[in-house]
Structure formats: C-alpha cells, structure tokens
Amino acid sequence: MGTATGFSCDKYQNIIFILSNSFQVLFPVILRNLTLVSLNFAMSVEV
C-alpha cells in the first residue's frame, strides 16, 4: 500500500514538473503571438 501511494506521488510530481517546464517554455511564445495578433489588428483597424 505504502509503495503504491509513494509511486503515485512520484508520478504526480513528475507530471507537475513537466507541466511547469512546458509552461515556462510556451508562455513567452504565446505572449509574443498575442502581441503580434493585437498589433496586426490595430494596424488593420487604423487602415
């Protein structure tokens, strides 16, 4: 029983670790894309 819960805790820890790493990588990319989209939108509105 104890080993099973320990394994599941490790698995969840790994999942959280991977998610936080991918978030750190993806967040700047998403932010840049949103900035580009909003800039294009502003330009199209001005014209």
mmCIF file of N, CA and C in Angstrom:
data_model
loop_
_atom_site.group_PDB
_atom_site.id
_atom_site.type_symbol
_atom_site.label_atom_id
_atom_site.label_comp_id
_atom_site.label_asym_id
_atom_site.label_seq_id
_atom_site.Cartn_x
_atom_site.Cartn_y
_atom_site.Cartn_z
ATOM 1 N N MET A 1 0.842 -1.207 0.000
ATOM 2 C CA MET A 1 0.000 0.000 0.000
ATOM 3 C C MET A 1 0.873 1.252 0.000
ATOM 4 N N GLY A 2 1.856 1.255 0.934
ATOM 5 C CA GLY A 2 2.706 2.439 1.041
ATOM 6 C C GLY A 2 3.495 2.689 -0.234
ATOM 7 N N THR A 3 3.986 1.601 -0.837
ATOM 8 C CA THR A 3 4.781 1.773 -2.055
ATOM 9 C C THR A 3 3.909 2.288 -3.200
ATOM 10 N N ALA A 4 2.659 1.839 -3.242
ATOM 11 C CA ALA A 4 1.767 2.271 -4.313
ATOM 12 C C ALA A 4 1.508 3.777 -4.206
ATOM 13 N N THR A 5 1.211 4.249 -3.002
ATOM 14 C CA THR A 5 0.945 5.682 -2.838
ATOM 15 C C THR A 5 2.209 6.475 -3.129
ATOM 16 N N GLY A 6 3.364 5.940 -2.718
ATOM 17 C CA GLY A 6 4.622 6.628 -2.997
ATOM 18 C C GLY A 6 4.846 6.755 -4.495
ATOM 19 N N PHE A 7 4.538 5.679 -5.220
ATOM 20 C CA PHE A 7 4.717 5.697 -6.679
ATOM 21 C C PHE A 7 3.792 6.739 -7.313
ATOM 22 N N SER A 8 2.517 6.772 -6.858
ATOM 23 C CA SER A 8 1.573 7.725 -7.436
ATOM 24 C C SER A 8 2.003 9.156 -7.122
ATOM 25 N N CYS A 9 2.544 9.376 -5.916
ATOM 26 C CA CYS A 9 3.020 10.715 -5.566
ATOM 27 C C CYS A 9 4.167 11.113 -6.479
ATOM 28 N N ASP A 10 5.094 10.179 -6.733
ATOM 29 C CA ASP A 10 6.208 10.477 -7.632
ATOM 30 C C ASP A 10 5.694 10.781 -9.031
ATOM 31 N N LYS A 11 4.703 10.007 -9.470
ATOM 32 C CA LYS A 11 4.164 10.207 -10.809
ATOM 33 C C LYS A 11 3.530 11.596 -10.913
ATOM 34 N N TYR A 12 2.735 11.973 -9.916
ATOM 35 C CA TYR A 12 2.120 13.302 -9.952
ATOM 36 C C TYR A 12 3.178 14.387 -9.898
ATOM 37 N N GLN A 13 4.251 14.160 -9.097
ATOM 38 C CA GLN A 13 5.323 15.140 -9.014
ATOM 39 C C GLN A 13 5.974 15.320 -10.381
ATOM 40 N N ASN A 14 6.211 14.220 -11.085
ATOM 41 C CA ASN A 14 6.814 14.299 -12.418
ATOM 42 C C ASN A 14 5.891 15.042 -13.379
ATOM 43 N N ILE A 15 4.591 14.760 -13.315
ATOM 44 C CA ILE A 15 3.636 15.432 -14.201
ATOM 45 C C ILE A 15 3.635 16.933 -13.933
ATOM 46 N N ILE A 16 3.615 17.328 -12.646
ATOM 47 C CA ILE A 16 3.625 18.753 -12.310
ATOM 48 C C ILE A 16 4.923 19.394 -12.796
ATOM 49 N N PHE A 17 6.048 18.675 -12.623
ATOM 50 C CA PHE A 17 7.351 19.182 -13.052
ATOM 51 C C PHE A 17 7.360 19.417 -14.560
ATOM 52 N N ILE A 18 6.847 18.447 -15.313
ATOM 53 C CA ILE A 18 6.821 18.572 -16.779
ATOM 54 C C ILE A 18 5.891 19.714 -17.190
ATOM 55 N N LEU A 19 4.741 19.815 -16.539
ATOM 56 C CA LEU A 19 3.796 20.877 -16.890
ATOM 57 C C LEU A 19 4.388 22.256 -16.634
ATOM 58 N N SER A 20 5.054 22.418 -15.482
ATOM 59 C CA SER A 20 5.636 23.730 -15.169
ATOM 60 C C SER A 20 6.746 24.067 -16.158
ATOM 61 N N ASN A 21 7.546 23.065 -16.540
ATOM 62 C CA ASN A 21 8.612 23.324 -17.513
ATOM 63 C C ASN A 21 8.036 23.717 -18.865
ATOM 64 N N SER A 22 7.039 22.978 -19.342
ATOM 65 C CA SER A 22 6.443 23.298 -20.641
ATOM 66 C C SER A 22 5.755 24.659 -20.588
ATOM 67 N N PHE A 23 5.162 25.009 -19.436
ATOM 68 C CA PHE A 23 4.516 26.309 -19.301
ATOM 69 C C PHE A 23 5.545 27.425 -19.413
ATOM 70 N N GLN A 24 6.717 27.235 -18.755
ATOM 71 C CA GLN A 24 7.774 28.239 -18.825
ATOM 72 C C GLN A 24 8.255 28.420 -20.258
ATOM 73 N N VAL A 25 8.250 27.334 -21.035
ATOM 74 C CA VAL A 25 8.708 27.427 -22.416
ATOM 75 C C VAL A 25 7.627 28.048 -23.309
ATOM 76 N N LEU A 26 6.374 27.639 -23.108
ATOM 77 C CA LEU A 26 5.300 28.058 -24.002
ATOM 78 C C LEU A 26 4.794 29.466 -23.714
ATOM 79 N N PHE A 27 4.879 29.922 -22.458
ATOM 80 C CA PHE A 27 4.284 31.203 -22.095
ATOM 81 C C PHE A 27 4.842 32.361 -22.918
ATOM 82 N N PRO A 28 6.179 32.503 -23.054
ATOM 83 C CA PRO A 28 6.701 33.608 -23.879
ATOM 84 C C PRO A 28 6.257 33.517 -25.332
ATOM 85 N N VAL A 29 6.159 32.296 -25.851
ATOM 86 C CA VAL A 29 5.737 32.119 -27.239
ATOM 87 C C VAL A 29 4.291 32.580 -27.417
ATOM 88 N N ILE A 30 3.422 32.156 -26.494
ATOM 89 C CA ILE A 30 2.013 32.558 -26.558
ATOM 90 C C ILE A 30 1.894 34.072 -26.410
ATOM 91 N N LEU A 31 2.670 34.638 -25.483
ATOM 92 C CA LEU A 31 2.625 36.076 -25.257
ATOM 93 C C LEU A 31 3.042 36.824 -26.516
ATOM 94 N N ARG A 32 4.106 36.346 -27.172
ATOM 95 C CA ARG A 32 4.590 37.001 -28.387
ATOM 96 C C ARG A 32 3.540 36.905 -29.490
ATOM 97 N N ASN A 33 2.919 35.728 -29.626
ATOM 98 C CA ASN A 33 1.891 35.562 -30.653
ATOM 99 C C ASN A 33 0.715 36.496 -30.401
ATOM 100 N N LEU A 34 0.295 36.622 -29.126
ATOM 101 C CA LEU A 34 -0.809 37.519 -28.807
ATOM 102 C C LEU A 34 -0.446 38.957 -29.134
ATOM 103 N N THR A 35 0.807 39.342 -28.854
ATOM 104 C CA THR A 35 1.246 40.699 -29.153
ATOM 105 C C THR A 35 1.204 40.955 -30.651
ATOM 106 N N LEU A 36 1.698 39.980 -31.437
ATOM 107 C CA LEU A 36 1.691 40.139 -32.892
ATOM 108 C C LEU A 36 0.266 40.243 -33.418
ATOM 109 N N VAL A 37 -0.626 39.410 -32.891
ATOM 110 C CA VAL A 37 -2.018 39.432 -33.354
ATOM 111 C C VAL A 37 -2.667 40.775 -33.038
ATOM 112 N N SER A 38 -2.419 41.277 -31.809
ATOM 113 C CA SER A 38 -3.024 42.556 -31.431
ATOM 114 C C SER A 38 -2.438 43.694 -32.258
ATOM 115 N N LEU A 39 -1.144 43.626 -32.579
ATOM 116 C CA LEU A 39 -0.520 44.660 -33.419
ATOM 117 C C LEU A 39 -1.129 44.634 -34.820
ATOM 118 N N ASN A 40 -1.272 43.433 -35.395
ATOM 119 C CA ASN A 40 -1.883 43.319 -36.718
ATOM 120 C C ASN A 40 -3.314 43.849 -36.693
ATOM 121 N N PHE A 41 -4.041 43.541 -35.630
ATOM 122 C CA PHE A 41 -5.421 44.003 -35.508
ATOM 123 C C PHE A 41 -5.463 45.523 -35.437
ATOM 124 N N ALA A 42 -4.565 46.121 -34.637
ATOM 125 C CA ALA A 42 -4.531 47.581 -34.511
ATOM 126 C C ALA A 42 -4.208 48.223 -35.851
ATOM 127 N N MET A 43 -3.266 47.650 -36.603
ATOM 128 C CA MET A 43 -2.904 48.197 -37.907
ATOM 129 C C MET A 43 -4.083 48.112 -38.869
ATOM 130 N N SER A 44 -4.782 46.981 -38.874
ATOM 131 C CA SER A 44 -5.906 46.814 -39.793
ATOM 132 C C SER A 44 -7.040 47.764 -39.416
ATOM 133 N N VAL A 45 -7.201 48.058 -38.137
ATOM 134 C CA VAL A 45 -8.249 48.985 -37.706
ATOM 135 C C VAL A 45 -7.900 50.411 -38.126
ATOM 136 N N GLU A 46 -6.621 50.776 -38.003
ATOM 137 C CA GLU A 46 -6.204 52.125 -38.387
ATOM 138 C C GLU A 46 -6.427 52.363 -39.868
ATOM 139 N N VAL A 47 -6.181 51.335 -40.702
ATOM 140 C CA VAL A 47 -6.339 51.486 -42.152
ATOM 141 C C VAL A 47 -7.795 51.342 -42.558
#
